[in-house]
Tab-separated table of C-alpha atoms in Angstrom:
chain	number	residue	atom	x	y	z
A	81	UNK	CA	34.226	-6.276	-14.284
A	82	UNK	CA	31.646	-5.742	-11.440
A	83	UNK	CA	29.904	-8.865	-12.621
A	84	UNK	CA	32.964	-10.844	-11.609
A	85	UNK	CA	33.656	-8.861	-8.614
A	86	UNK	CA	30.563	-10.076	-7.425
A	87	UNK	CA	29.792	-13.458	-9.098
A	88	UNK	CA	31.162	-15.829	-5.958
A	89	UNK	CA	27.817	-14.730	-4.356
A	90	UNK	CA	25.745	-16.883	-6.744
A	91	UNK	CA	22.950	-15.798	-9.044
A	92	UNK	CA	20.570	-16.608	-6.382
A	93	UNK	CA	21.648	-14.124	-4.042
A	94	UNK	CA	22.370	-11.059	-6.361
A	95	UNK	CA	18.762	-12.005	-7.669
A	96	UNK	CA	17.842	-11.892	-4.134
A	97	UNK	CA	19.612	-8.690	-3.150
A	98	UNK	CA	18.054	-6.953	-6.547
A	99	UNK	CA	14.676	-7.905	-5.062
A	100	UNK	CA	15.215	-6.289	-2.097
A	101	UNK	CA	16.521	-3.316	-3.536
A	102	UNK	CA	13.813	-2.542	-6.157
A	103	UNK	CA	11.012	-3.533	-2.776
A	104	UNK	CA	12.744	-0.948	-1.036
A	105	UNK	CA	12.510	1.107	-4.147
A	106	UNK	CA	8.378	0.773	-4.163
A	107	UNK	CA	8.450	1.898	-0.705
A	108	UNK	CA	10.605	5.060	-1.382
A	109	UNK	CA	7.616	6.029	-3.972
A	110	UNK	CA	5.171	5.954	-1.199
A	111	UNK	CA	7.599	7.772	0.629
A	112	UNK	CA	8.477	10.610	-1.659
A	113	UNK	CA	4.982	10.960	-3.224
A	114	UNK	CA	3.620	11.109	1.164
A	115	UNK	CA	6.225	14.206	1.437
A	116	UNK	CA	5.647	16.000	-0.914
A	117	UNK	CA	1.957	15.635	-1.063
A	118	UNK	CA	1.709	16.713	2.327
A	119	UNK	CA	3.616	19.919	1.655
A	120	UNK	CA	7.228	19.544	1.833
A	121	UNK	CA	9.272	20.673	-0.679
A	122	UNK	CA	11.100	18.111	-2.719
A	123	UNK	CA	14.713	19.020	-1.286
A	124	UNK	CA	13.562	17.798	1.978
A	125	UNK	CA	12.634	14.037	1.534
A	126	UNK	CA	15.546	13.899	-1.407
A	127	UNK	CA	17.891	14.903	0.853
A	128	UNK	CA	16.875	13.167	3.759
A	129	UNK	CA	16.898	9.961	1.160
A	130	UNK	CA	20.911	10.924	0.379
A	131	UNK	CA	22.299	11.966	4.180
A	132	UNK	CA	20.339	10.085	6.003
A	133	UNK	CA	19.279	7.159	4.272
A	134	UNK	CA	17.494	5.210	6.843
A	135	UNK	CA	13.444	4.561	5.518
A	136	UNK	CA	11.602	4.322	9.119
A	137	UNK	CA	13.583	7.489	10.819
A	138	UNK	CA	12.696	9.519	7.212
A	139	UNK	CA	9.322	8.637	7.462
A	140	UNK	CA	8.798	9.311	11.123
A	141	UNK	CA	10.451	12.705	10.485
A	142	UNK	CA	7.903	13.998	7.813
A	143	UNK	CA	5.217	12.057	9.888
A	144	UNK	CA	5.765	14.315	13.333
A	145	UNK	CA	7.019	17.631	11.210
A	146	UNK	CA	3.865	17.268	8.553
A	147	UNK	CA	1.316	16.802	11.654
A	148	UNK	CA	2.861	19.978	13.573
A	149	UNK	CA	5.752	18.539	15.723
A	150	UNK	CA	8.947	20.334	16.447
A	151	UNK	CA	11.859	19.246	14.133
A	152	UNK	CA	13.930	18.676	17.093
A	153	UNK	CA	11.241	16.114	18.487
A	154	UNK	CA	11.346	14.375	15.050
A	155	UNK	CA	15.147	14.256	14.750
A	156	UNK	CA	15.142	12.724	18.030
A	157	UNK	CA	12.758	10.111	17.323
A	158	UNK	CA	14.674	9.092	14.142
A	159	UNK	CA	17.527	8.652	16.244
A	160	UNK	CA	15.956	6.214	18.686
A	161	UNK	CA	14.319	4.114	15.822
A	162	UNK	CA	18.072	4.234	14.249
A	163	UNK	CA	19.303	3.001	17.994
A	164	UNK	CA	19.719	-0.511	16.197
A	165	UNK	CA	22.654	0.346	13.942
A	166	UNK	CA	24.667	0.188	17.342
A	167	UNK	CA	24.812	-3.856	17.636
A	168	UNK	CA	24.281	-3.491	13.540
A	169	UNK	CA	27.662	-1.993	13.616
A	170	UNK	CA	29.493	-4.189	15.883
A	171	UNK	CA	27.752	-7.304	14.047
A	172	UNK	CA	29.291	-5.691	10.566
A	173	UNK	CA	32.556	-4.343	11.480
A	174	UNK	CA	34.755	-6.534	8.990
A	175	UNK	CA	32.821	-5.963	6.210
A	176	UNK	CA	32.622	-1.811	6.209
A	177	UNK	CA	36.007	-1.171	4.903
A	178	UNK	CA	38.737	0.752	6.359
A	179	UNK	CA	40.183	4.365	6.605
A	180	UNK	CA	37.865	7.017	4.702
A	181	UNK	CA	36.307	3.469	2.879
A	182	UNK	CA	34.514	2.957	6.126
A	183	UNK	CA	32.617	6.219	6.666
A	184	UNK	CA	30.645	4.947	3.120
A	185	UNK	CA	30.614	0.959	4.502
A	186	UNK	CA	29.053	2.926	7.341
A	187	UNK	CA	26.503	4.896	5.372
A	188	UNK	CA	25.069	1.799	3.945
A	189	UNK	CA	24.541	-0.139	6.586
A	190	UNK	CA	20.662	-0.560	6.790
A	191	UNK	CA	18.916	-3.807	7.602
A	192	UNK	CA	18.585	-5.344	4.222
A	193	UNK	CA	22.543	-4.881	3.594
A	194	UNK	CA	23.393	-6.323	7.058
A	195	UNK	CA	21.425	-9.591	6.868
A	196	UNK	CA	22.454	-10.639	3.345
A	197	UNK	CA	26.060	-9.373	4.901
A	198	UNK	CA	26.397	-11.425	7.886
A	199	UNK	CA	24.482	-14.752	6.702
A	200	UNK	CA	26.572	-16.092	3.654
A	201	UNK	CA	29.131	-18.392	4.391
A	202	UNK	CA	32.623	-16.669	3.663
A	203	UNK	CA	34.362	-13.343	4.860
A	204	UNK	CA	34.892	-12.822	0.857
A	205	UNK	CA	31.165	-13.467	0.218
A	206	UNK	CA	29.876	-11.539	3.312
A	207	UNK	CA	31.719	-8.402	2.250
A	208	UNK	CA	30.534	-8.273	-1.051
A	209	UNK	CA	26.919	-8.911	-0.287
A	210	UNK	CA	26.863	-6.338	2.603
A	211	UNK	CA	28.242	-3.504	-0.200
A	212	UNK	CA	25.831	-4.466	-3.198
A	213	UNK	CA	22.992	-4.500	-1.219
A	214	UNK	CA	24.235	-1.545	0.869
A	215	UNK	CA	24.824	0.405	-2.722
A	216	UNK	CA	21.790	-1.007	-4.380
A	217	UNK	CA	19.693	0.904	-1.795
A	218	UNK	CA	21.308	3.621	-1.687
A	219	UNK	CA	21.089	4.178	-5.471
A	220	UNK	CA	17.464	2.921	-5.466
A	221	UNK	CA	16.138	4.607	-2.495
A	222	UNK	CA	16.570	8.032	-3.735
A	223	UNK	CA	15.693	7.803	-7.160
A	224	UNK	CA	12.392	6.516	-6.227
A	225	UNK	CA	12.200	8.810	-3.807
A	226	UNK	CA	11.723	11.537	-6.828
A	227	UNK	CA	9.733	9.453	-8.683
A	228	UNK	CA	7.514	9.599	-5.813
A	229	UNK	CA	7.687	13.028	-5.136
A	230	UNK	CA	6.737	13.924	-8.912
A	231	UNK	CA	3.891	11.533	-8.608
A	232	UNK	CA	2.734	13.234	-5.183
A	233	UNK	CA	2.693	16.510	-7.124
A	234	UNK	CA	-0.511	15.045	-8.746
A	235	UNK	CA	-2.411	14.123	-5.331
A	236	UNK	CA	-4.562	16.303	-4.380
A	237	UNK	CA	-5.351	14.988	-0.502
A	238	UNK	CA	-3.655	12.071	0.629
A	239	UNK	CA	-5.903	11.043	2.988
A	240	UNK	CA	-8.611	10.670	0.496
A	241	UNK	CA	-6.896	7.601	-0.866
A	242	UNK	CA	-5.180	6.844	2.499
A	243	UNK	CA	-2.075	8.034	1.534
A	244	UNK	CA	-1.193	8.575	5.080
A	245	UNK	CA	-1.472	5.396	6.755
A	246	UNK	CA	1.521	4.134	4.455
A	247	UNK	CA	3.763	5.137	7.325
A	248	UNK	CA	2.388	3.289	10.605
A	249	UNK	CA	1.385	0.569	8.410
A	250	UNK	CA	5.112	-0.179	7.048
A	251	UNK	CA	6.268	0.261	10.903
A	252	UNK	CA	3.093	-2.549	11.681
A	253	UNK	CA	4.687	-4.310	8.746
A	254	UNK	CA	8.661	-4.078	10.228
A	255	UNK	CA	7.618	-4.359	14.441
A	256	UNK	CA	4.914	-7.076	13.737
A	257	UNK	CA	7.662	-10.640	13.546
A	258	UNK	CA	9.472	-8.784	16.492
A	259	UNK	CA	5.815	-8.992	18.457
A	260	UNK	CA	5.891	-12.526	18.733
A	261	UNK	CA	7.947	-12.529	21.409
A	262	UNK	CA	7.175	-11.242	24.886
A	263	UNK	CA	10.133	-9.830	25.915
A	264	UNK	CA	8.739	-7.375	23.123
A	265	UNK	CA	5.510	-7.313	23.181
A	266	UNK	CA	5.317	-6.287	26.403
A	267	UNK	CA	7.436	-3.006	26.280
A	268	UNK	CA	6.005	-2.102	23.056
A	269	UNK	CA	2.449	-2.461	23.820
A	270	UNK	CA	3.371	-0.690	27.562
A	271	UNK	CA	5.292	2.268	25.103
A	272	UNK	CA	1.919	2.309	22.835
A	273	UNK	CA	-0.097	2.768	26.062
A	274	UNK	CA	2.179	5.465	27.414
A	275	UNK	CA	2.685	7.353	24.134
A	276	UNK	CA	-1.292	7.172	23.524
A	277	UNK	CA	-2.065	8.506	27.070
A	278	UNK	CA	0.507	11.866	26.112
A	279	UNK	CA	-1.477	13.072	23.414
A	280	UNK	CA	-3.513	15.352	25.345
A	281	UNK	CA	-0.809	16.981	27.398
A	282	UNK	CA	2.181	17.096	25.000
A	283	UNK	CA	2.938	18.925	21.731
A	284	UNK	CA	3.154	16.286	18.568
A	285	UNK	CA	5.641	14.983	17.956
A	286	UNK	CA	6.428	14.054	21.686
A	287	UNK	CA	4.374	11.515	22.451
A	288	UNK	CA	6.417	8.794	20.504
A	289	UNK	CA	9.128	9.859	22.792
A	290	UNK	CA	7.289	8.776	25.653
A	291	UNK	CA	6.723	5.204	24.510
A	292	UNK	CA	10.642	4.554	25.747
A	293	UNK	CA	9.164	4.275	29.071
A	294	UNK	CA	7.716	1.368	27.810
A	295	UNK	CA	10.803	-0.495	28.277
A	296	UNK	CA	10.396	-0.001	31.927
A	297	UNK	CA	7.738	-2.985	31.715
A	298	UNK	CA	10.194	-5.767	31.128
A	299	UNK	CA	12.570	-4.571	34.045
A	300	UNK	CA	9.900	-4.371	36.681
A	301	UNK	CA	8.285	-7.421	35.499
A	302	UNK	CA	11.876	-9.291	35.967
C-alpha cells in the first residue's frame, strides 16, 4: 500500500530520496559516536536526534556544551543556524498537512525533504516527496544516531583519530556552494573574523554568536 501511495514519484526519485536518507544516516554515526565519545550520555544526542531533529544545530550544541560553553549559548546558536526553516516554511506550506497533521509536516521539514518537496513537477508529487524524505530522516537519523553512540563507547580519544573535526568540516561541507557568491562570502568571512577575534574575551560558546555581526558587512558595503 505505501508503495503505491508513493509510486507517481518515479523509481528515480524514491531511489534518490533513499540515498539521501541513508547519507544522512552515515552522518548521524559520526554524530552519535562524537557525543558520546566526548562524554555525553546517550539520552542527550538521542533525544536531541527525536525533538529536535535538525543535524547542524545538534552538532553545534554538543560542539559549544562538550568544549565548556553555557547550554543557553548553544541553544541559541542552534536557533540561528535553524533561522532558515523561516522562508523553508513559507516555501513548503502546501505540502505540511493540516490541523494536528501539520505540527509533524512541520517536524520534518529539513533541507533534504524541502528540495525534493518543492522541485517535482505536481502538487500530488511535491507532497509526497516532501513526507518520505521528511520521514525517511527522521527514522534514519536517530537510529544511526545509536549506532553511533554504541560505536563511540569504543573510542578512547577522539581527537586521536580526528574525531572532532567531523563537525566544522560537515558545516565547510554545507556553507562551502553558498561561498561562491559574494553577497555571502563577505558576511561570513566578516562573521569568521569577528567570532575569531572574541575568543579571548568571551566564554565558549559565545563567540559563534558574534559572527552575526558579520552581516553588518553587506549593509555598509551597499
Amino acid at each position: 500500500m505505501q508503495a503505491r501511495f508513493f509510486s507517481p514519484l518515479g523509481k528515480d526519485v524514491v531511489k534518490a530520496i533513499f540515498l539521501v536518507c541513508l547519507a544522512d544516516g552515515l552522518v548521524g554515526i559520526s554524530y552519535g559516536s562524537l557525543a558520546v565519545a566526548g562524554g555525553f550520555p546517550l539520552w542527550v544526542p538521542l533525544m536531541l536526534s527525536l525533538l529536535v531533529l535538525a543535524g547542524a544545530s545538534e552538532f553545534l550544541f554538543i560542539a559549544i556544551v562538550g568544549g565548556g560553553g553555557s547550554p543557553f549559548a548553544a541553544a541559541a546558536a542552534g536557533l540561528l543556524v535553524n533561522a532558515r526553516h523561516l522562508p523553508f516554511g513559507i516555501a513548503v506550506k502546501d505540502l505540511v498537512g493540516s490541523k494536528s497533521l501539520s505540527w509533524l509536516g512541520c517536524h520534518i521539514m529539513n533541507d533534504e525533504s524541502v528540495v525534493f518537496g518543492i522541485s517535482q513537477s505536481t502538487h500530488e508529487k511535491r507532497k509526497k516527496a516532501y513526507w518520505l524524505c521528511g520521514a525517511g530522516i527522521a527514522l534514519f537519523w536517530p537510529v544511526s544516531v545509536i549506532a553511533g553512540a554504541y560505536i563511540g563507547q569504543f573510542i578512547p580519544d577522539i581527537k586521536a583519530i580526528g574525531l572532532d573535526a567531523v563537525f566544522p568540516a560537515i558545516l565547510l561541507a554545507l556553507i562551502f556552494p553558498a561561498l561562491r557568491k559574494r553577497r555571502t562570502l563577505i558576511p561570513a568571512a566578516s562573521g569568521a573574523l569577528i567570532s575569531v577575534a572574541a575568543v579571548p574575551f568571551v566564554p565558549a560558546g559565545m563567540p559563534v554568536l558574534f559572527s552575526l555581526l558579520g552581516l553588518l558587512a553587506w549593509r555598509n558595503k551597499k
